[in-house]
mmCIF file with all atom_site columns, C-alpha atoms in Angstrom:
data_model
loop_
_atom_site.group_PDB
_atom_site.id
_atom_site.type_symbol
_atom_site.label_atom_id
_atom_site.label_alt_id
_atom_site.label_comp_id
_atom_site.label_asym_id
_atom_site.label_entity_id
_atom_site.label_seq_id
_atom_site.pdbx_PDB_ins_code
_atom_site.Cartn_x
_atom_site.Cartn_y
_atom_site.Cartn_z
_atom_site.occupancy
_atom_site.B_iso_or_equiv
_atom_site.pdbx_formal_charge
_atom_site.auth_seq_id
_atom_site.auth_comp_id
_atom_site.auth_asym_id
_atom_site.auth_atom_id
_atom_site.pdbx_PDB_model_num
ATOM 1   C CA . UNK A 1 1   ? 155.084 104.406 103.638 1.00 68.00 ? 1   UNK A CA 1
ATOM 2   C CA . UNK A 1 2   ? 153.667 101.258 102.669 1.00 86.00 ? 2   UNK A CA 1
ATOM 3   C CA . UNK A 1 3   ? 152.711 100.540 106.226 1.00 86.00 ? 3   UNK A CA 1
ATOM 4   C CA . UNK A 1 4   ? 150.955 103.901 106.312 1.00 88.00 ? 4   UNK A CA 1
ATOM 5   C CA . UNK A 1 5   ? 149.055 103.204 103.101 1.00 89.00 ? 5   UNK A CA 1
ATOM 6   C CA . UNK A 1 6   ? 147.973 99.833  104.526 1.00 90.00 ? 6   UNK A CA 1
ATOM 7   C CA . UNK A 1 7   ? 147.028 101.370 107.645 1.00 90.00 ? 7   UNK A CA 1
ATOM 8   C CA . UNK A 1 8   ? 144.932 104.140 105.776 1.00 90.00 ? 8   UNK A CA 1
ATOM 9   C CA . UNK A 1 9   ? 143.345 101.530 103.675 1.00 92.00 ? 9   UNK A CA 1
ATOM 10  C CA . UNK A 1 10  ? 142.469 99.453  106.836 1.00 91.00 ? 10  UNK A CA 1
ATOM 11  C CA . UNK A 1 11  ? 140.804 102.407 108.265 1.00 91.00 ? 11  UNK A CA 1
ATOM 12  C CA . UNK A 1 12  ? 138.961 103.363 105.240 1.00 92.00 ? 12  UNK A CA 1
ATOM 13  C CA . UNK A 1 13  ? 137.793 99.636  104.818 1.00 93.00 ? 13  UNK A CA 1
ATOM 14  C CA . UNK A 1 14  ? 136.806 99.676  108.517 1.00 92.00 ? 14  UNK A CA 1
ATOM 15  C CA . UNK A 1 15  ? 134.678 102.825 107.974 1.00 93.00 ? 15  UNK A CA 1
ATOM 16  C CA . UNK A 1 16  ? 132.998 101.109 104.882 1.00 93.00 ? 16  UNK A CA 1
ATOM 17  C CA . UNK A 1 17  ? 132.209 97.915  106.813 1.00 92.00 ? 17  UNK A CA 1
ATOM 18  C CA . UNK A 1 18  ? 130.802 100.157 109.572 1.00 91.00 ? 18  UNK A CA 1
ATOM 19  C CA . UNK A 1 19  ? 128.651 102.032 107.044 1.00 91.00 ? 19  UNK A CA 1
ATOM 20  C CA . UNK A 1 20  ? 127.533 98.745  105.407 1.00 92.00 ? 20  UNK A CA 1
ATOM 21  C CA . UNK A 1 21  ? 126.630 97.348  109.065 1.00 92.00 ? 21  UNK A CA 1
ATOM 22  C CA . UNK A 1 22  ? 124.493 100.488 109.704 1.00 91.00 ? 22  UNK A CA 1
ATOM 23  C CA . UNK A 1 23  ? 122.662 100.312 106.547 1.00 91.00 ? 23  UNK A CA 1
ATOM 24  C CA . UNK A 1 24  ? 121.987 96.515  107.038 1.00 90.00 ? 24  UNK A CA 1
ATOM 25  C CA . UNK A 1 25  ? 120.602 97.338  110.564 1.00 88.00 ? 25  UNK A CA 1
ATOM 26  C CA . UNK A 1 26  ? 118.485 100.168 109.236 1.00 87.00 ? 26  UNK A CA 1
ATOM 27  C CA . UNK A 1 27  ? 117.201 97.925  106.425 1.00 87.00 ? 27  UNK A CA 1
ATOM 28  C CA . UNK A 1 28  ? 116.551 95.142  108.705 1.00 82.00 ? 28  UNK A CA 1
ATOM 29  C CA . UNK A 1 29  ? 114.722 97.538  111.139 1.00 83.00 ? 29  UNK A CA 1
ATOM 30  C CA . UNK A 1 30  ? 112.673 98.960  108.009 1.00 81.00 ? 30  UNK A CA 1
ATOM 31  C CA . UNK A 1 31  ? 111.850 95.366  106.970 1.00 84.00 ? 31  UNK A CA 1
ATOM 32  C CA . UNK A 1 32  ? 110.558 94.440  110.425 1.00 83.00 ? 32  UNK A CA 1
ATOM 33  C CA . UNK A 1 33  ? 108.443 97.632  110.663 1.00 86.00 ? 33  UNK A CA 1
ATOM 34  C CA . UNK A 1 34  ? 107.025 96.797  107.184 1.00 83.00 ? 34  UNK A CA 1
ATOM 35  C CA . UNK A 1 35  ? 106.359 93.207  108.360 1.00 82.00 ? 35  UNK A CA 1
ATOM 36  C CA . UNK A 1 36  ? 104.636 94.193  111.469 1.00 87.00 ? 36  UNK A CA 1
ATOM 37  C CA . UNK A 1 37  ? 102.386 96.868  109.421 1.00 83.00 ? 37  UNK A CA 1
ATOM 38  C CA . UNK A 1 38  ? 101.492 94.296  106.848 1.00 84.00 ? 38  UNK A CA 1
ATOM 39  C CA . UNK A 1 39  ? 100.705 91.783  109.390 1.00 84.00 ? 39  UNK A CA 1
ATOM 40  C CA . UNK A 1 40  ? 98.417  94.313  111.412 1.00 82.00 ? 40  UNK A CA 1
ATOM 41  C CA . UNK A 1 41  ? 96.313  94.776  108.084 1.00 84.00 ? 41  UNK A CA 1
ATOM 42  C CA . UNK A 1 42  ? 92.623  93.052  108.427 1.00 87.00 ? 42  UNK A CA 1
ATOM 43  C CA . UNK A 1 43  ? 93.351  91.597  104.915 1.00 93.00 ? 43  UNK A CA 1
ATOM 44  C CA . UNK A 1 44  ? 95.647  89.120  103.268 1.00 91.00 ? 44  UNK A CA 1
ATOM 45  C CA . UNK A 1 45  ? 98.442  90.644  101.464 1.00 92.00 ? 45  UNK A CA 1
ATOM 46  C CA . UNK A 1 46  ? 100.520 88.845  98.836  1.00 92.00 ? 46  UNK A CA 1
ATOM 47  C CA . UNK A 1 47  ? 103.023 90.241  96.440  1.00 93.00 ? 47  UNK A CA 1
ATOM 48  C CA . UNK A 1 48  ? 103.830 88.360  93.166  1.00 93.00 ? 48  UNK A CA 1
ATOM 49  C CA . UNK A 1 49  ? 106.341 88.919  90.684  1.00 94.00 ? 49  UNK A CA 1
ATOM 50  C CA . UNK A 1 50  ? 105.581 89.053  86.988  1.00 92.00 ? 50  UNK A CA 1
ATOM 51  C CA . UNK A 1 51  ? 106.214 85.136  86.902  1.00 93.00 ? 51  UNK A CA 1
ATOM 52  C CA . UNK A 1 52  ? 103.471 84.755  89.665  1.00 93.00 ? 52  UNK A CA 1
ATOM 53  C CA . UNK A 1 53  ? 105.979 83.811  92.310  1.00 95.00 ? 53  UNK A CA 1
ATOM 54  C CA . UNK A 1 54  ? 105.229 85.037  95.831  1.00 94.00 ? 54  UNK A CA 1
ATOM 55  C CA . UNK A 1 55  ? 107.875 87.557  97.056  1.00 93.00 ? 55  UNK A CA 1
ATOM 56  C CA . UNK A 1 56  ? 105.839 88.727  100.043 1.00 92.00 ? 56  UNK A CA 1
ATOM 57  C CA . UNK A 1 57  ? 102.947 87.167  102.307 1.00 92.00 ? 57  UNK A CA 1
ATOM 58  C CA . UNK A 1 58  ? 101.556 88.641  105.368 1.00 92.00 ? 58  UNK A CA 1
ATOM 59  C CA . UNK A 1 59  ? 100.167 86.555  108.299 1.00 89.00 ? 59  UNK A CA 1
ATOM 60  C CA . UNK A 1 60  ? 96.543  87.174  107.282 1.00 90.00 ? 60  UNK A CA 1
ATOM 61  C CA . UNK A 1 61  ? 97.204  85.484  103.822 1.00 89.00 ? 61  UNK A CA 1
ATOM 62  C CA . UNK A 1 62  ? 97.565  82.236  105.619 1.00 87.00 ? 62  UNK A CA 1
ATOM 63  C CA . UNK A 1 63  ? 93.683  82.002  105.820 1.00 86.00 ? 63  UNK A CA 1
ATOM 64  C CA . UNK A 1 64  ? 93.714  81.768  101.884 1.00 85.00 ? 64  UNK A CA 1
ATOM 65  C CA . UNK A 1 65  ? 96.583  79.384  101.553 1.00 84.00 ? 65  UNK A CA 1
ATOM 66  C CA . UNK A 1 66  ? 97.374  75.972  102.594 1.00 80.00 ? 66  UNK A CA 1
ATOM 67  C CA . UNK A 1 67  ? 100.844 77.052  104.052 1.00 83.00 ? 67  UNK A CA 1
ATOM 68  C CA . UNK A 1 68  ? 102.390 79.582  106.423 1.00 88.00 ? 68  UNK A CA 1
ATOM 69  C CA . UNK A 1 69  ? 103.312 82.966  104.926 1.00 85.00 ? 69  UNK A CA 1
ATOM 70  C CA . UNK A 1 70  ? 107.063 82.096  105.167 1.00 85.00 ? 70  UNK A CA 1
ATOM 71  C CA . UNK A 1 71  ? 106.668 78.984  103.370 1.00 88.00 ? 71  UNK A CA 1
ATOM 72  C CA . UNK A 1 72  ? 105.037 80.696  100.429 1.00 88.00 ? 72  UNK A CA 1
ATOM 73  C CA . UNK A 1 73  ? 107.990 82.974  99.485  1.00 90.00 ? 73  UNK A CA 1
ATOM 74  C CA . UNK A 1 74  ? 109.338 82.034  96.157  1.00 92.00 ? 74  UNK A CA 1
ATOM 75  C CA . UNK A 1 75  ? 106.507 79.679  95.283  1.00 91.00 ? 75  UNK A CA 1
ATOM 76  C CA . UNK A 1 76  ? 104.606 79.905  92.018  1.00 93.00 ? 76  UNK A CA 1
ATOM 77  C CA . UNK A 1 77  ? 101.011 80.568  93.287  1.00 90.00 ? 77  UNK A CA 1
ATOM 78  C CA . UNK A 1 78  ? 99.746  78.560  90.161  1.00 90.00 ? 78  UNK A CA 1
ATOM 79  C CA . UNK A 1 79  ? 101.649 75.458  91.783  1.00 89.00 ? 79  UNK A CA 1
ATOM 80  C CA . UNK A 1 80  ? 99.377  75.875  94.862  1.00 87.00 ? 80  UNK A CA 1
ATOM 81  C CA . UNK A 1 81  ? 96.173  76.495  92.726  1.00 86.00 ? 81  UNK A CA 1
ATOM 82  C CA . UNK A 1 82  ? 96.440  74.520  89.278  1.00 85.00 ? 82  UNK A CA 1
ATOM 83  C CA . UNK A 1 83  ? 93.977  75.977  87.049  1.00 84.00 ? 83  UNK A CA 1
ATOM 84  C CA . UNK A 1 84  ? 94.341  79.521  88.716  1.00 85.00 ? 84  UNK A CA 1
ATOM 85  C CA . UNK A 1 85  ? 95.072  81.258  85.294  1.00 86.00 ? 85  UNK A CA 1
ATOM 86  C CA . UNK A 1 86  ? 91.544  80.393  84.142  1.00 88.00 ? 86  UNK A CA 1
ATOM 87  C CA . UNK A 1 87  ? 89.875  81.388  87.333  1.00 86.00 ? 87  UNK A CA 1
ATOM 88  C CA . UNK A 1 88  ? 88.182  84.780  88.059  1.00 87.00 ? 88  UNK A CA 1
ATOM 89  C CA . UNK A 1 89  ? 91.451  85.373  90.058  1.00 87.00 ? 89  UNK A CA 1
ATOM 90  C CA . UNK A 1 90  ? 94.009  84.504  87.494  1.00 90.00 ? 90  UNK A CA 1
ATOM 91  C CA . UNK A 1 91  ? 91.969  86.659  84.773  1.00 92.00 ? 91  UNK A CA 1
ATOM 92  C CA . UNK A 1 92  ? 92.095  89.619  87.086  1.00 92.00 ? 92  UNK A CA 1
ATOM 93  C CA . UNK A 1 93  ? 95.778  89.026  87.774  1.00 90.00 ? 93  UNK A CA 1
ATOM 94  C CA . UNK A 1 94  ? 96.409  88.833  83.999  1.00 91.00 ? 94  UNK A CA 1
ATOM 95  C CA . UNK A 1 95  ? 94.567  92.093  83.398  1.00 93.00 ? 95  UNK A CA 1
ATOM 96  C CA . UNK A 1 96  ? 96.385  93.807  86.090  1.00 93.00 ? 96  UNK A CA 1
ATOM 97  C CA . UNK A 1 97  ? 99.536  93.029  84.624  1.00 90.00 ? 97  UNK A CA 1
ATOM 98  C CA . UNK A 1 98  ? 98.583  93.754  80.969  1.00 91.00 ? 98  UNK A CA 1
ATOM 99  C CA . UNK A 1 99  ? 96.879  96.981  81.632  1.00 93.00 ? 99  UNK A CA 1
ATOM 100 C CA . UNK A 1 100 ? 99.118  98.159  84.615  1.00 93.00 ? 100 UNK A CA 1
ATOM 101 C CA . UNK A 1 101 ? 95.822  99.375  86.291  1.00 95.00 ? 101 UNK A CA 1
ATOM 102 C CA . UNK A 1 102 ? 94.198  98.247  89.643  1.00 95.00 ? 102 UNK A CA 1
ATOM 103 C CA . UNK A 1 103 ? 91.736  95.495  89.071  1.00 95.00 ? 103 UNK A CA 1
ATOM 104 C CA . UNK A 1 104 ? 89.072  94.257  91.710  1.00 93.00 ? 104 UNK A CA 1
ATOM 105 C CA . UNK A 1 105 ? 87.542  90.827  91.409  1.00 91.00 ? 105 UNK A CA 1
ATOM 106 C CA . UNK A 1 106 ? 85.176  88.816  93.444  1.00 91.00 ? 106 UNK A CA 1
ATOM 107 C CA . UNK A 1 107 ? 84.715  85.150  93.533  1.00 86.00 ? 107 UNK A CA 1
ATOM 108 C CA . UNK A 1 108 ? 84.440  82.051  95.513  1.00 85.00 ? 108 UNK A CA 1
ATOM 109 C CA . UNK A 1 109 ? 87.458  81.054  97.506  1.00 83.00 ? 109 UNK A CA 1
ATOM 110 C CA . UNK A 1 110 ? 89.564  78.280  95.877  1.00 77.00 ? 110 UNK A CA 1
ATOM 111 C CA . UNK A 1 111 ? 89.978  76.345  99.048  1.00 76.00 ? 111 UNK A CA 1
ATOM 112 C CA . UNK A 1 112 ? 87.172  77.608  101.222 1.00 81.00 ? 112 UNK A CA 1
ATOM 113 C CA . UNK A 1 113 ? 83.948  76.037  100.456 1.00 84.00 ? 113 UNK A CA 1
ATOM 114 C CA . UNK A 1 114 ? 81.006  78.842  100.903 1.00 89.00 ? 114 UNK A CA 1
ATOM 115 C CA . UNK A 1 115 ? 83.749  81.728  101.286 1.00 89.00 ? 115 UNK A CA 1
ATOM 116 C CA . UNK A 1 116 ? 83.711  84.641  98.880  1.00 92.00 ? 116 UNK A CA 1
ATOM 117 C CA . UNK A 1 117 ? 86.738  86.634  98.558  1.00 91.00 ? 117 UNK A CA 1
ATOM 118 C CA . UNK A 1 118 ? 87.512  90.164  97.080  1.00 93.00 ? 118 UNK A CA 1
ATOM 119 C CA . UNK A 1 119 ? 90.838  90.399  95.386  1.00 93.00 ? 119 UNK A CA 1
ATOM 120 C CA . UNK A 1 120 ? 92.238  93.870  94.813  1.00 95.00 ? 120 UNK A CA 1
ATOM 121 C CA . UNK A 1 121 ? 95.297  93.911  92.694  1.00 95.00 ? 121 UNK A CA 1
ATOM 122 C CA . UNK A 1 122 ? 97.698  96.830  92.268  1.00 95.00 ? 122 UNK A CA 1
ATOM 123 C CA . UNK A 1 123 ? 100.379 96.595  89.725  1.00 95.00 ? 123 UNK A CA 1
ATOM 124 C CA . UNK A 1 124 ? 103.993 97.662  90.807  1.00 92.00 ? 124 UNK A CA 1
ATOM 125 C CA . UNK A 1 125 ? 107.015 97.766  88.852  1.00 91.00 ? 125 UNK A CA 1
ATOM 126 C CA . UNK A 1 126 ? 108.029 94.375  90.229  1.00 90.00 ? 126 UNK A CA 1
ATOM 127 C CA . UNK A 1 127 ? 104.703 92.577  89.858  1.00 92.00 ? 127 UNK A CA 1
ATOM 128 C CA . UNK A 1 128 ? 101.397 93.111  91.691  1.00 94.00 ? 128 UNK A CA 1
ATOM 129 C CA . UNK A 1 129 ? 100.316 93.466  95.164  1.00 94.00 ? 129 UNK A CA 1
ATOM 130 C CA . UNK A 1 130 ? 97.308  91.470  95.829  1.00 93.00 ? 130 UNK A CA 1
ATOM 131 C CA . UNK A 1 131 ? 94.882  92.319  98.860  1.00 94.00 ? 131 UNK A CA 1
ATOM 132 C CA . UNK A 1 132 ? 92.412  89.385  99.805  1.00 93.00 ? 132 UNK A CA 1
ATOM 133 C CA . UNK A 1 133 ? 89.327  90.090  101.946 1.00 93.00 ? 133 UNK A CA 1
ATOM 134 C CA . UNK A 1 134 ? 86.631  87.752  103.150 1.00 93.00 ? 134 UNK A CA 1
ATOM 135 C CA . UNK A 1 135 ? 83.276  89.406  101.639 1.00 93.00 ? 135 UNK A CA 1
ATOM 136 C CA . UNK A 1 136 ? 81.022  86.365  102.515 1.00 92.00 ? 136 UNK A CA 1
ATOM 137 C CA . UNK A 1 137 ? 78.931  88.544  104.733 1.00 91.00 ? 137 UNK A CA 1
ATOM 138 C CA . UNK A 1 138 ? 78.731  91.407  102.368 1.00 91.00 ? 138 UNK A CA 1
ATOM 139 C CA . UNK A 1 139 ? 77.701  89.160  99.427  1.00 90.00 ? 139 UNK A CA 1
ATOM 140 C CA . UNK A 1 140 ? 75.065  87.465  101.553 1.00 90.00 ? 140 UNK A CA 1
ATOM 141 C CA . UNK A 1 141 ? 73.678  90.790  102.553 1.00 92.00 ? 141 UNK A CA 1
ATOM 142 C CA . UNK A 1 142 ? 73.546  92.002  98.839  1.00 91.00 ? 142 UNK A CA 1
ATOM 143 C CA . UNK A 1 143 ? 71.853  88.624  97.875  1.00 91.00 ? 143 UNK A CA 1
ATOM 144 C CA . UNK A 1 144 ? 69.310  89.190  100.685 1.00 93.00 ? 144 UNK A CA 1
ATOM 145 C CA . UNK A 1 145 ? 68.746  92.771  99.499  1.00 94.00 ? 145 UNK A CA 1
ATOM 146 C CA . UNK A 1 146 ? 68.258  91.377  95.768  1.00 93.00 ? 146 UNK A CA 1
ATOM 147 C CA . UNK A 1 147 ? 65.624  88.863  96.983  1.00 95.00 ? 147 UNK A CA 1
ATOM 148 C CA . UNK A 1 148 ? 63.793  91.412  98.955  1.00 95.00 ? 148 UNK A CA 1
ATOM 149 C CA . UNK A 1 149 ? 63.608  93.755  96.199  1.00 95.00 ? 149 UNK A CA 1
ATOM 150 C CA . UNK A 1 150 ? 62.360  90.883  93.780  1.00 95.00 ? 150 UNK A CA 1
ATOM 151 C CA . UNK A 1 151 ? 59.739  90.031  96.413  1.00 96.00 ? 151 UNK A CA 1
ATOM 152 C CA . UNK A 1 152 ? 58.823  93.656  96.923  1.00 94.00 ? 152 UNK A CA 1
ATOM 153 C CA . UNK A 1 153 ? 58.525  93.907  92.901  1.00 94.00 ? 153 UNK A CA 1
ATOM 154 C CA . UNK A 1 154 ? 56.262  90.823  93.087  1.00 95.00 ? 154 UNK A CA 1
ATOM 155 C CA . UNK A 1 155 ? 54.179  92.202  95.694  1.00 95.00 ? 155 UNK A CA 1
ATOM 156 C CA . UNK A 1 156 ? 53.942  95.435  93.882  1.00 93.00 ? 156 UNK A CA 1
ATOM 157 C CA . UNK A 1 157 ? 52.814  93.846  90.661  1.00 94.00 ? 157 UNK A CA 1
ATOM 158 C CA . UNK A 1 158 ? 50.302  91.663  92.656  1.00 95.00 ? 158 UNK A CA 1
ATOM 159 C CA . UNK A 1 159 ? 48.948  95.004  94.347  1.00 94.00 ? 159 UNK A CA 1
ATOM 160 C CA . UNK A 1 160 ? 48.589  96.397  90.825  1.00 94.00 ? 160 UNK A CA 1
ATOM 161 C CA . UNK A 1 161 ? 46.799  93.472  89.575  1.00 94.00 ? 161 UNK A CA 1
ATOM 162 C CA . UNK A 1 162 ? 44.445  93.388  92.525  1.00 94.00 ? 162 UNK A CA 1
ATOM 163 C CA . UNK A 1 163 ? 43.677  97.069  92.273  1.00 93.00 ? 163 UNK A CA 1
ATOM 164 C CA . UNK A 1 164 ? 42.913  96.748  88.648  1.00 92.00 ? 164 UNK A CA 1
ATOM 165 C CA . UNK A 1 165 ? 40.690  93.910  89.369  1.00 93.00 ? 165 UNK A CA 1
ATOM 166 C CA . UNK A 1 166 ? 38.718  95.735  92.078  1.00 92.00 ? 166 UNK A CA 1
ATOM 167 C CA . UNK A 1 167 ? 38.379  98.791  89.813  1.00 88.00 ? 167 UNK A CA 1
ATOM 168 C CA . UNK A 1 168 ? 37.072  96.574  87.082  1.00 89.00 ? 168 UNK A CA 1
ATOM 169 C CA . UNK A 1 169 ? 34.466  95.018  89.743  1.00 87.00 ? 169 UNK A CA 1
ATOM 170 C CA . UNK A 1 170 ? 33.602  98.472  90.944  1.00 83.00 ? 170 UNK A CA 1
ATOM 171 C CA . UNK A 1 171 ? 32.956  99.770  87.395  1.00 82.00 ? 171 UNK A CA 1
ATOM 172 C CA . UNK A 1 172 ? 30.833  96.616  86.656  1.00 85.00 ? 172 UNK A CA 1
ATOM 173 C CA . UNK A 1 173 ? 28.735  97.370  89.822  1.00 81.00 ? 173 UNK A CA 1
ATOM 174 C CA . UNK A 1 174 ? 28.415  100.977 88.942  1.00 79.00 ? 174 UNK A CA 1
ATOM 175 C CA . UNK A 1 175 ? 27.159  100.113 85.502  1.00 81.00 ? 175 UNK A CA 1
ATOM 176 C CA . UNK A 1 176 ? 24.530  97.819  87.051  1.00 79.00 ? 176 UNK A CA 1
ATOM 177 C CA . UNK A 1 177 ? 23.570  100.650 89.594  1.00 71.00 ? 177 UNK A CA 1
ATOM 178 C CA . UNK A 1 178 ? 23.415  103.389 86.651  1.00 66.00 ? 178 UNK A CA 1
ATOM 179 C CA . UNK A 1 179 ? 21.019  100.958 84.725  1.00 51.00 ? 179 UNK A CA 1
ATOM 180 C CA . UNK A 1 180 ? 18.956  100.561 87.659  1.00 48.00 ? 180 UNK A CA 1
ATOM 181 C CA . UNK A 1 181 ? 18.784  104.092 88.135  1.00 44.00 ? 181 UNK A CA 1
ATOM 182 C CA . UNK A 1 182 ? 17.701  104.722 84.563  1.00 46.00 ? 182 UNK A CA 1
ATOM 183 C CA . UNK A 1 183 ? 15.120  102.317 85.044  1.00 44.00 ? 183 UNK A CA 1
ATOM 184 C CA . UNK A 1 184 ? 13.595  103.778 88.229  1.00 47.00 ? 184 UNK A CA 1
ATOM 185 C CA . UNK A 1 185 ? 13.453  107.220 86.753  1.00 46.00 ? 185 UNK A CA 1
#
């Protein structure tokens, strides 16, 4: 009887091990699919826990960090960028964690001179998912448009000034003409 019990326990244990192995394979497969999807994104993606430690980073995030994505895991992002908490990004991160609402910020890249980054933060139960996108070209286009609008405003003001001056000149000439006509009659 005891041998039968041991055999039954071994069979049950073998089934449990087989089930666990299948779950591990399925989980690894899901992790691989998630990694491939995240790496296919056109934006950098990092996930930070509530203590600002990086728990996930896709391949595109490497553009914004001085390390490879796999080397970032477990790292406190504040150790990579001292003073981060006082930056626009750090303030946005704190706001997202505090309010539990999505937050968007745009600021100069911390390590890429001349590059502007849009950071979109989405709170999760585990921390924050942060999407990073290079918006340098869009910002340059907005700045150029603002410059053109300013120039257009200045030209419109100058045109108005010239028109007003021209009207005054015409009015002076007409007054002279009217005076001359009155004298001739």
